[in-house]
PDB file of C-alpha atoms and ligand atoms in Angstrom:
ATOM      1  CA  UNK A   1      15.564  15.451   1.787  1.00  0.00           C
ATOM      2  CA  UNK A   2      12.374  13.393   1.538  1.00  0.00           C
ATOM      3  CA  UNK A   3      11.346  10.310   3.494  1.00  0.00           C
ATOM      4  CA  UNK A   4      13.021   7.431   1.661  1.00  0.00           C
ATOM      5  CA  UNK A   5      16.413   9.109   1.344  1.00  0.00           C
ATOM      6  CA  UNK A   6      16.261  10.018   5.047  1.00  0.00           C
ATOM      7  CA  UNK A   7      15.373   6.413   5.843  1.00  0.00           C
ATOM      8  CA  UNK A   8      18.381   5.148   3.855  1.00  0.00           C
ATOM      9  CA  UNK A   9      20.711   7.527   5.698  1.00  0.00           C
ATOM     10  CA  UNK A  10      19.259   6.412   9.022  1.00  0.00           C
ATOM     11  CA  UNK A  11      19.657   2.731   8.132  1.00  0.00           C
ATOM     12  CA  UNK A  12      23.342   3.372   7.443  1.00  0.00           C
ATOM     13  CA  UNK A  13      23.823   4.702  10.975  1.00  0.00           C
ATOM     14  CA  UNK A  14      23.239   1.219  12.403  1.00  0.00           C
ATOM     15  CA  UNK A  15      24.358  -1.027   9.538  1.00  0.00           C
ATOM     16  CA  UNK A  16      27.658  -1.263   7.705  1.00  0.00           C
ATOM     17  CA  UNK A  17      25.776  -1.401   4.385  1.00  0.00           C
ATOM     18  CA  UNK A  18      22.268  -2.147   3.153  1.00  0.00           C
ATOM     19  CA  UNK A  19      20.808  -5.036   1.189  1.00  0.00           C
ATOM     20  CA  UNK A  20      18.425  -4.161  -1.655  1.00  0.00           C
ATOM     21  CA  UNK A  21      16.548  -7.162  -3.052  1.00  0.00           C
ATOM     22  CA  UNK A  22      15.533  -6.733  -6.684  1.00  0.00           C
ATOM     23  CA  UNK A  23      12.283  -8.136  -7.994  1.00  0.00           C
ATOM     24  CA  UNK A  24      12.061  -8.301 -11.765  1.00  0.00           C
ATOM     25  CA  UNK A  25       8.329  -7.935 -12.355  1.00  0.00           C
ATOM     26  CA  UNK A  26       8.559  -9.779 -15.656  1.00  0.00           C
ATOM     27  CA  UNK A  27       9.898 -12.941 -14.003  1.00  0.00           C
ATOM     28  CA  UNK A  28       7.480 -12.694 -11.113  1.00  0.00           C
ATOM     29  CA  UNK A  29       4.646 -14.965 -10.178  1.00  0.00           C
ATOM     30  CA  UNK A  30       2.155 -13.023  -8.014  1.00  0.00           C
ATOM     31  CA  UNK A  31       2.040 -14.619  -4.571  1.00  0.00           C
ATOM     32  CA  UNK A  32       5.533 -16.055  -4.828  1.00  0.00           C
ATOM     33  CA  UNK A  33       6.980 -12.580  -5.390  1.00  0.00           C
ATOM     34  CA  UNK A  34       5.264 -11.201  -2.315  1.00  0.00           C
ATOM     35  CA  UNK A  35       6.596 -14.181  -0.309  1.00  0.00           C
ATOM     36  CA  UNK A  36      10.095 -13.418  -1.542  1.00  0.00           C
ATOM     37  CA  UNK A  37       9.744  -9.783  -0.506  1.00  0.00           C
ATOM     38  CA  UNK A  38       8.529 -10.830   2.957  1.00  0.00           C
ATOM     39  CA  UNK A  39      11.485 -13.225   3.340  1.00  0.00           C
ATOM     40  CA  UNK A  40      13.857 -10.452   2.252  1.00  0.00           C
ATOM     41  CA  UNK A  41      12.415  -8.066   4.819  1.00  0.00           C
ATOM     42  CA  UNK A  42      12.662 -10.663   7.571  1.00  0.00           C
ATOM     43  CA  UNK A  43      16.301 -11.358   6.696  1.00  0.00           C
ATOM     44  CA  UNK A  44      17.118  -7.665   7.088  1.00  0.00           C
ATOM     45  CA  UNK A  45      16.829  -6.227   3.571  1.00  0.00           C
ATOM     46  CA  UNK A  46      16.282  -2.463   3.711  1.00  0.00           C
ATOM     47  CA  UNK A  47      14.557  -2.019   0.368  1.00  0.00           C
ATOM     48  CA  UNK A  48      12.686  -3.929  -2.328  1.00  0.00           C
ATOM     49  CA  UNK A  49      13.644  -2.718  -5.792  1.00  0.00           C
ATOM     50  CA  UNK A  50      11.134  -3.362  -8.559  1.00  0.00           C
ATOM     51  CA  UNK A  51      12.122  -3.124 -12.196  1.00  0.00           C
ATOM     52  CA  UNK A  52      15.021  -4.021 -14.453  1.00  0.00           C
ATOM     53  CA  UNK A  53      16.182  -3.137 -17.939  1.00  0.00           C
ATOM     54  CA  UNK A  54      13.930  -5.638 -19.708  1.00  0.00           C
ATOM     55  CA  UNK A  55      10.799  -5.134 -17.592  1.00  0.00           C
ATOM     56  CA  UNK A  56       8.443  -3.203 -19.879  1.00  0.00           C
ATOM     57  CA  UNK A  57       4.965  -4.295 -18.843  1.00  0.00           C
ATOM     58  CA  UNK A  58       3.614  -1.467 -16.693  1.00  0.00           C
ATOM     59  CA  UNK A  59       0.440  -3.341 -15.753  1.00  0.00           C
ATOM     60  CA  UNK A  60       2.371  -6.298 -14.387  1.00  0.00           C
ATOM     61  CA  UNK A  61       4.759  -3.986 -12.603  1.00  0.00           C
ATOM     62  CA  UNK A  62       1.977  -1.967 -10.974  1.00  0.00           C
ATOM     63  CA  UNK A  63       0.423  -5.224  -9.781  1.00  0.00           C
ATOM     64  CA  UNK A  64       3.723  -6.444  -8.331  1.00  0.00           C
ATOM     65  CA  UNK A  65       4.258  -3.139  -6.485  1.00  0.00           C
ATOM     66  CA  UNK A  66       0.704  -3.238  -5.110  1.00  0.00           C
ATOM     67  CA  UNK A  67       0.965  -6.838  -3.920  1.00  0.00           C
ATOM     68  CA  UNK A  68       4.325  -6.275  -2.219  1.00  0.00           C
ATOM     69  CA  UNK A  69       3.223  -3.009  -0.634  1.00  0.00           C
ATOM     70  CA  UNK A  70       0.357  -4.731   1.131  1.00  0.00           C
ATOM     71  CA  UNK A  71       2.741  -7.225   2.730  1.00  0.00           C
ATOM     72  CA  UNK A  72       5.990  -5.446   3.670  1.00  0.00           C
ATOM     73  CA  UNK A  73       6.904  -2.296   5.582  1.00  0.00           C
ATOM     74  CA  UNK A  74      10.277  -1.546   3.974  1.00  0.00           C
ATOM     75  CA  UNK A  75      10.198   0.956   1.096  1.00  0.00           C
ATOM     76  CA  UNK A  76       9.627  -0.107  -2.481  1.00  0.00           C
ATOM     77  CA  UNK A  77      11.926   1.723  -4.861  1.00  0.00           C
ATOM     78  CA  UNK A  78      11.368   1.602  -8.614  1.00  0.00           C
ATOM     79  CA  UNK A  79      14.365   0.697 -10.725  1.00  0.00           C
ATOM     80  CA  UNK A  80      13.176   1.664 -14.205  1.00  0.00           C
ATOM     81  CA  UNK A  81      14.744   0.602 -17.472  1.00  0.00           C
ATOM     82  CA  UNK A  82      12.473   2.961 -19.351  1.00  0.00           C
ATOM     83  CA  UNK A  83       9.420   5.196 -18.838  1.00  0.00           C
ATOM     84  CA  UNK A  84       7.346   2.016 -18.602  1.00  0.00           C
ATOM     85  CA  UNK A  85       9.001   1.431 -15.212  1.00  0.00           C
ATOM     86  CA  UNK A  86       7.140   4.336 -13.601  1.00  0.00           C
ATOM     87  CA  UNK A  87       4.082   3.009 -11.789  1.00  0.00           C
ATOM     88  CA  UNK A  88       2.012   4.330  -8.842  1.00  0.00           C
ATOM     89  CA  UNK A  89       2.223   3.342  -5.170  1.00  0.00           C
ATOM     90  CA  UNK A  90       6.012   2.952  -4.965  1.00  0.00           C
ATOM     91  CA  UNK A  91       7.790   5.012  -2.309  1.00  0.00           C
ATOM     92  CA  UNK A  92      10.659   6.231  -4.451  1.00  0.00           C
ATOM     93  CA  UNK A  93      12.417   5.782  -7.770  1.00  0.00           C
ATOM     94  CA  UNK A  94      16.062   5.575  -8.757  1.00  0.00           C
ATOM     95  CA  UNK A  95      15.767   8.577 -11.053  1.00  0.00           C
ATOM     96  CA  UNK A  96      18.703   7.485 -13.142  1.00  0.00           C
ATOM     97  CA  UNK A  97      20.733   8.847 -15.960  1.00  0.00           C
ATOM     98  CA  UNK A  98      22.785   6.174 -17.722  1.00  0.00           C
ATOM     99  CA  UNK A  99      25.799   8.431 -17.910  1.00  0.00           C
ATOM    100  CA  UNK A 100      27.875   6.118 -20.097  1.00  0.00           C
ATOM    101  CA  UNK A 101      25.156   5.435 -22.654  1.00  0.00           C
ATOM    102  CA  UNK A 102      25.795   6.266 -26.292  1.00  0.00           C
ATOM    103  CA  UNK A 103      22.121   7.050 -26.755  1.00  0.00           C
ATOM    104  CA  UNK A 104      20.895  10.394 -25.344  1.00  0.00           C
ATOM    105  CA  UNK A 105      17.481   8.818 -24.800  1.00  0.00           C
ATOM    106  CA  UNK A 106      18.903   6.970 -21.760  1.00  0.00           C
ATOM    107  CA  UNK A 107      20.780  10.025 -20.471  1.00  0.00           C
ATOM    108  CA  UNK A 108      18.089  12.723 -20.504  1.00  0.00           C
ATOM    109  CA  UNK A 109      15.156  12.031 -22.823  1.00  0.00           C
ATOM    110  CA  UNK A 110      13.438   9.177 -21.007  1.00  0.00           C
ATOM    111  CA  UNK A 111      13.926  11.196 -17.817  1.00  0.00           C
ATOM    112  CA  UNK A 112      12.101  14.205 -19.295  1.00  0.00           C
ATOM    113  CA  UNK A 113       9.286  11.994 -20.573  1.00  0.00           C
ATOM    114  CA  UNK A 114       8.938  10.244 -17.231  1.00  0.00           C
ATOM    115  CA  UNK A 115       9.306  13.160 -14.814  1.00  0.00           C
ATOM    116  CA  UNK A 116       5.693  14.449 -14.994  1.00  0.00           C
ATOM    117  CA  UNK A 117       4.303  11.040 -14.031  1.00  0.00           C
ATOM    118  CA  UNK A 118       6.739  10.737 -11.142  1.00  0.00           C
ATOM    119  CA  UNK A 119       5.374  14.025  -9.810  1.00  0.00           C
ATOM    120  CA  UNK A 120       1.774  13.018 -10.516  1.00  0.00           C
ATOM    121  CA  UNK A 121       2.192   9.740  -8.619  1.00  0.00           C
ATOM    122  CA  UNK A 122       3.948  11.484  -5.711  1.00  0.00           C
ATOM    123  CA  UNK A 123       7.001   9.241  -5.963  1.00  0.00           C
ATOM    124  CA  UNK A 124      10.251  10.452  -4.402  1.00  0.00           C
ATOM    125  CA  UNK A 125      13.010  10.795  -7.036  1.00  0.00           C
ATOM    126  CA  UNK A 126      16.483   9.701  -5.935  1.00  0.00           C
ATOM    127  CA  UNK A 127      18.941  11.387  -8.333  1.00  0.00           C
ATOM    128  CA  UNK A 128      21.175   8.557  -9.540  1.00  0.00           C
ATOM    129  CA  UNK A 129      24.119   8.192 -11.886  1.00  0.00           C
ATOM    130  CA  UNK A 130      23.710   4.739 -13.383  1.00  0.00           C
ATOM    131  CA  UNK A 131      27.005   3.368 -14.713  1.00  0.00           C
ATOM    132  CA  UNK A 132      27.139   0.135 -16.673  1.00  0.00           C
ATOM    133  CA  UNK A 133      30.337  -1.821 -16.146  1.00  0.00           C
ATOM    134  CA  UNK A 134      31.477  -4.440 -18.668  1.00  0.00           C
ATOM    135  CA  UNK A 135      29.411  -5.627 -21.606  1.00  0.00           C
ATOM    136  CA  UNK A 136      27.162  -8.387 -22.888  1.00  0.00           C
ATOM    137  CA  UNK A 137      24.363  -7.971 -20.320  1.00  0.00           C
ATOM    138  CA  UNK A 138      20.775  -6.786 -20.826  1.00  0.00           C
ATOM    139  CA  UNK A 139      21.450  -3.446 -19.113  1.00  0.00           C
ATOM    140  CA  UNK A 140      24.424  -2.922 -21.411  1.00  0.00           C
ATOM    141  CA  UNK A 141      22.523  -3.867 -24.567  1.00  0.00           C
ATOM    142  CA  UNK A 142      19.189  -2.202 -23.855  1.00  0.00           C
ATOM    143  CA  UNK A 143      20.835   0.969 -22.534  1.00  0.00           C
ATOM    144  CA  UNK A 144      23.275   1.273 -25.471  1.00  0.00           C
ATOM    145  CA  UNK A 145      26.037   1.563 -22.910  1.00  0.00           C
ATOM    146  CA  UNK A 146      29.695   1.927 -23.674  1.00  0.00           C
ATOM    147  CA  UNK A 147      30.537  -0.361 -20.774  1.00  0.00           C
ATOM    148  CA  UNK A 148      33.350   0.740 -18.494  1.00  0.00           C
ATOM    149  CA  UNK A 149      35.901  -2.109 -18.458  1.00  0.00           C
ATOM    150  CA  UNK A 150      35.971  -4.005 -15.152  1.00  0.00           C
ATOM    151  CA  UNK A 151      39.691  -3.284 -14.810  1.00  0.00           C
ATOM    152  CA  UNK A 152      39.397   0.479 -15.287  1.00  0.00           C
ATOM    153  CA  UNK A 153      38.419   1.792 -11.834  1.00  0.00           C
ATOM    154  CA  UNK A 154      39.699   5.282 -12.603  1.00  0.00           C
ATOM    155  CA  UNK A 155      37.132   5.706 -15.400  1.00  0.00           C
ATOM    156  CA  UNK A 156      34.300   4.736 -13.050  1.00  0.00           C
ATOM    157  CA  UNK A 157      35.715   7.158 -10.465  1.00  0.00           C
ATOM    158  CA  UNK A 158      35.829   9.980 -13.028  1.00  0.00           C
ATOM    159  CA  UNK A 159      32.182   9.406 -14.001  1.00  0.00           C
ATOM    160  CA  UNK A 160      31.227   9.304 -10.328  1.00  0.00           C
ATOM    161  CA  UNK A 161      32.995  12.578  -9.646  1.00  0.00           C
ATOM    162  CA  UNK A 162      31.169  14.100 -12.608  1.00  0.00           C
ATOM    163  CA  UNK A 163      27.918  12.785 -11.081  1.00  0.00           C
ATOM    164  CA  UNK A 164      28.800  14.504  -7.828  1.00  0.00           C
ATOM    165  CA  UNK A 165      29.521  17.776  -9.616  1.00  0.00           C
ATOM    166  CA  UNK A 166      26.096  17.444 -11.262  1.00  0.00           C
ATOM    167  CA  UNK A 167      24.562  17.160  -7.783  1.00  0.00           C
ATOM    168  CA  UNK A 168      23.511  13.514  -8.049  1.00  0.00           C
ATOM    169  CA  UNK A 169      23.332  11.922  -4.600  1.00  0.00           C
ATOM    170  CA  UNK A 170      23.428   8.274  -5.703  1.00  0.00           C
ATOM    171  CA  UNK A 171      25.778   6.281  -7.925  1.00  0.00           C
ATOM    172  CA  UNK A 172      24.869   2.764  -9.063  1.00  0.00           C
ATOM    173  CA  UNK A 173      27.727   0.626 -10.395  1.00  0.00           C
ATOM    174  CA  UNK A 174      25.941  -2.000 -12.490  1.00  0.00           C
ATOM    175  CA  UNK A 175      27.659  -5.148 -13.753  1.00  0.00           C
ATOM    176  CA  UNK A 176      24.310  -6.292 -15.197  1.00  0.00           C
ATOM    177  CA  UNK A 177      21.764  -8.806 -14.046  1.00  0.00           C
ATOM    178  CA  UNK A 178      23.162 -12.334 -13.886  1.00  0.00           C
ATOM    179  CA  UNK A 179      26.626 -11.072 -14.841  1.00  0.00           C
ATOM    180  CA  UNK A 180      29.402 -13.651 -14.537  1.00  0.00           C
ATOM    181  CA  UNK A 181      31.711 -10.965 -13.164  1.00  0.00           C
ATOM    182  CA  UNK A 182      30.880  -8.564 -10.374  1.00  0.00           C
ATOM    183  CA  UNK A 183      32.152  -5.021 -10.029  1.00  0.00           C
ATOM    184  CA  UNK A 184      35.569  -5.326  -8.369  1.00  0.00           C
ATOM    185  CA  UNK A 185      36.396  -4.072  -4.870  1.00  0.00           C
ATOM    186  CA  UNK A 186      39.148  -2.001  -6.536  1.00  0.00           C
ATOM    187  CA  UNK A 187      36.581  -0.136  -8.601  1.00  0.00           C
ATOM    188  CA  UNK A 188      34.287   0.341  -5.589  1.00  0.00           C
ATOM    189  CA  UNK A 189      37.260   1.684  -3.609  1.00  0.00           C
ATOM    190  CA  UNK A 190      38.213   4.148  -6.344  1.00  0.00           C
ATOM    191  CA  UNK A 191      34.638   5.392  -6.667  1.00  0.00           C
ATOM    192  CA  UNK A 192      34.348   5.652  -2.890  1.00  0.00           C
ATOM    193  CA  UNK A 193      37.302   8.050  -2.829  1.00  0.00           C
ATOM    194  CA  UNK A 194      35.789  10.209  -5.576  1.00  0.00           C
ATOM    195  CA  UNK A 195      32.115  10.226  -4.592  1.00  0.00           C
ATOM    196  CA  UNK A 196      30.636  11.345  -1.253  1.00  0.00           C
ATOM    197  CA  UNK A 197      27.064  10.195  -1.854  1.00  0.00           C
ATOM    198  CA  UNK A 198      25.229   6.897  -1.573  1.00  0.00           C
ATOM    199  CA  UNK A 199      27.013   4.139  -3.499  1.00  0.00           C
ATOM    200  CA  UNK A 200      24.986   1.198  -4.833  1.00  0.00           C
ATOM    201  CA  UNK A 201      26.641  -1.861  -6.405  1.00  0.00           C
ATOM    202  CA  UNK A 202      24.920  -4.739  -8.198  1.00  0.00           C
ATOM    203  CA  UNK A 203      25.089  -7.456 -10.798  1.00  0.00           C
ATOM    204  CA  UNK A 204      26.161 -11.073 -10.337  1.00  0.00           C
ATOM    205  CA  UNK A 205      26.573 -11.000  -6.546  1.00  0.00           C
ATOM    206  CA  UNK A 206      25.899 -14.535  -5.319  1.00  0.00           C
ATOM    207  CA  UNK A 207      27.844 -15.214  -2.148  1.00  0.00           C
ATOM    208  CA  UNK A 208      28.625 -13.736   1.255  1.00  0.00           C
ATOM    209  CA  UNK A 209      32.351 -13.315   0.634  1.00  0.00           C
ATOM    210  CA  UNK A 210      31.859 -11.179  -2.473  1.00  0.00           C
ATOM    211  CA  UNK A 211      29.271  -9.139  -0.596  1.00  0.00           C
ATOM    212  CA  UNK A 212      31.662  -8.592   2.314  1.00  0.00           C
ATOM    213  CA  UNK A 213      34.516  -7.576  -0.013  1.00  0.00           C
ATOM    214  CA  UNK A 214      32.355  -5.008  -1.808  1.00  0.00           C
ATOM    215  CA  UNK A 215      31.058  -3.555   1.448  1.00  0.00           C
ATOM    216  CA  UNK A 216      34.581  -3.315   2.885  1.00  0.00           C
ATOM    217  CA  UNK A 217      35.642  -1.500  -0.274  1.00  0.00           C
ATOM    218  CA  UNK A 218      33.001   1.156   0.405  1.00  0.00           C
ATOM    219  CA  UNK A 219      29.624   0.157  -1.056  1.00  0.00           C
ATOM    220  CA  UNK A 220      26.623   1.577   0.850  1.00  0.00           C
ATOM    221  CA  UNK A 221      24.136  -0.877  -0.651  1.00  0.00           C
ATOM    222  CA  UNK A 222      24.301  -4.106  -2.632  1.00  0.00           C
ATOM    223  CA  UNK A 223      21.564  -5.143  -5.025  1.00  0.00           C
ATOM    224  CA  UNK A 224      20.831  -8.850  -5.393  1.00  0.00           C
ATOM    225  CA  UNK A 225      18.205 -10.145  -7.800  1.00  0.00           C
ATOM    226  CA  UNK A 226      18.978 -13.259  -9.837  1.00  0.00           C
ATOM    227  CA  UNK A 227      20.514 -15.279  -6.994  1.00  0.00           C
ATOM    228  CA  UNK A 228      17.434 -15.033  -4.780  1.00  0.00           C
ATOM    229  CA  UNK A 229      15.073 -15.753  -7.651  1.00  0.00           C
ATOM    230  CA  UNK A 230      16.131 -19.381  -7.388  1.00  0.00           C
ATOM    231  CA  UNK A 231      14.227 -21.168  -4.633  1.00  0.00           C
ATOM    232  CA  UNK A 232      17.232 -23.247  -3.582  1.00  0.00           C
ATOM    233  CA  UNK A 233      19.185 -20.061  -2.760  1.00  0.00           C
ATOM    234  CA  UNK A 234      16.582 -18.384  -0.628  1.00  0.00           C
ATOM    235  CA  UNK A 235      17.853 -19.984   2.581  1.00  0.00           C
ATOM    236  CA  UNK A 236      21.069 -18.006   2.044  1.00  0.00           C
ATOM    237  CA  UNK A 237      19.254 -14.676   2.390  1.00  0.00           C
ATOM    238  CA  UNK A 238      20.119 -14.249   6.066  1.00  0.00           C
ATOM    239  CA  UNK A 239      23.752 -15.237   5.635  1.00  0.00           C
ATOM    240  CA  UNK A 240      24.262 -12.739   2.799  1.00  0.00           C
ATOM    241  CA  UNK A 241      22.217 -10.052   4.560  1.00  0.00           C
ATOM    242  CA  UNK A 242      24.467 -10.445   7.621  1.00  0.00           C
ATOM    243  CA  UNK A 243      27.584 -10.186   5.462  1.00  0.00           C
ATOM    244  CA  UNK A 244      26.254  -6.924   4.020  1.00  0.00           C
ATOM    245  CA  UNK A 245      24.988  -5.383   7.247  1.00  0.00           C
ATOM    246  CA  UNK A 246      27.799  -6.199   9.658  1.00  0.00           C
ATOM    247  CA  UNK A 247      31.505  -6.111   9.074  1.00  0.00           C
TER     248      UNK A 247
HETATM  249  C1  1GP B 301      20.681  -5.953 -11.906  1.00  0.00           C
HETATM  250  O1  1GP B 301      22.234  -5.110 -10.294  1.00  0.00           O
HETATM  251  C2  1GP B 301      21.058  -5.829 -10.455  1.00  0.00           C
HETATM  252  O2  1GP B 301      20.229  -4.780 -12.416  1.00  0.00           O
HETATM  253  C3  1GP B 301      21.101  -7.167  -9.782  1.00  0.00           C
HETATM  254  O3  1GP B 301      21.862  -8.099 -10.503  1.00  0.00           O
HETATM  255  O4  1GP B 301      20.281  -9.998 -10.852  1.00  0.00           O
HETATM  256  O5  1GP B 301      22.752 -10.347 -10.998  1.00  0.00           O
HETATM  257  O6  1GP B 301      21.662  -9.914  -8.799  1.00  0.00           O
HETATM  258  P1  1GP B 301      21.613  -9.668 -10.267  1.00  0.00           P
END
C-alpha cells in the first residue's frame, strides 16, 4: 500500500469519516481556488479532489494542482473524467472504472490509455469502482452510464461486491455533481454490507444532516464540490466537516 492510501486508512482511525472537497478546475479562478483549498484544509478536510466529468483542459488542471500543492499539506487526488484528467504533481488518482457505463471506453479503454502517464508522473493509483446513481447529470451523460436507480440499493451492492471480487479497494457512489437527489443512506448501508473497502459517496450533498446520515449508514468519505463553490456557503465548511468527522 502506497502513501496516500495509508494516509486515508490512518485518518479513518481517528475520524468517523473523511471530507473530500472537490475542485472543478474548469470552474476555478486561480487564487480563489487555492483559498478554497486552504479553507477546506483548515476546516478538517482530508483531501482535495481535482477534476470532474466535464473538466477537459489539462493545462488549466495542471495549473490548479500546482497552485493548490504550494499552499496545502493534505493530499491532492485526481478525479479524472477522461485521460485529460491525468496531470503531474498530484499525490494520487482515483483510478476508476465506470462499471455501469454502456461504453467500454469508460470501463477499460481510457484506463489503458492513461495508465502509462500515471506511471510516468509517479502518481499513486487508487483502484476505484465508479458507480453512477440516477440519471440526468453530467457524469451520467458524459460517462454513458446506465444509472442505477436511487431506490435500488441491491443493484449498487451487487456492483460493489463485483468490484471487491475484482480486487478494487475503493467504491465511489456518484449521484452526479449538483444532483437534486443524493445517494440514499439505504443504498450506502447495502453497499457497506457487501463491500469491505473504502466507500466514497458524493453528489448533491449540501447540509450537515445529510452528511451525518450518509456517514452513519457506512460511508468512509463524502465528496462535496458544488455547495462550497458558492461563497455564501463557505462558512458552513466547519459545520459540515464536523458532521462528517464525528458521530
Ligand atoms: C461530483 O460527487 C461529486 O462528482 C460532488 O458532487 O458537486 O454535487 O458536491 P457535488
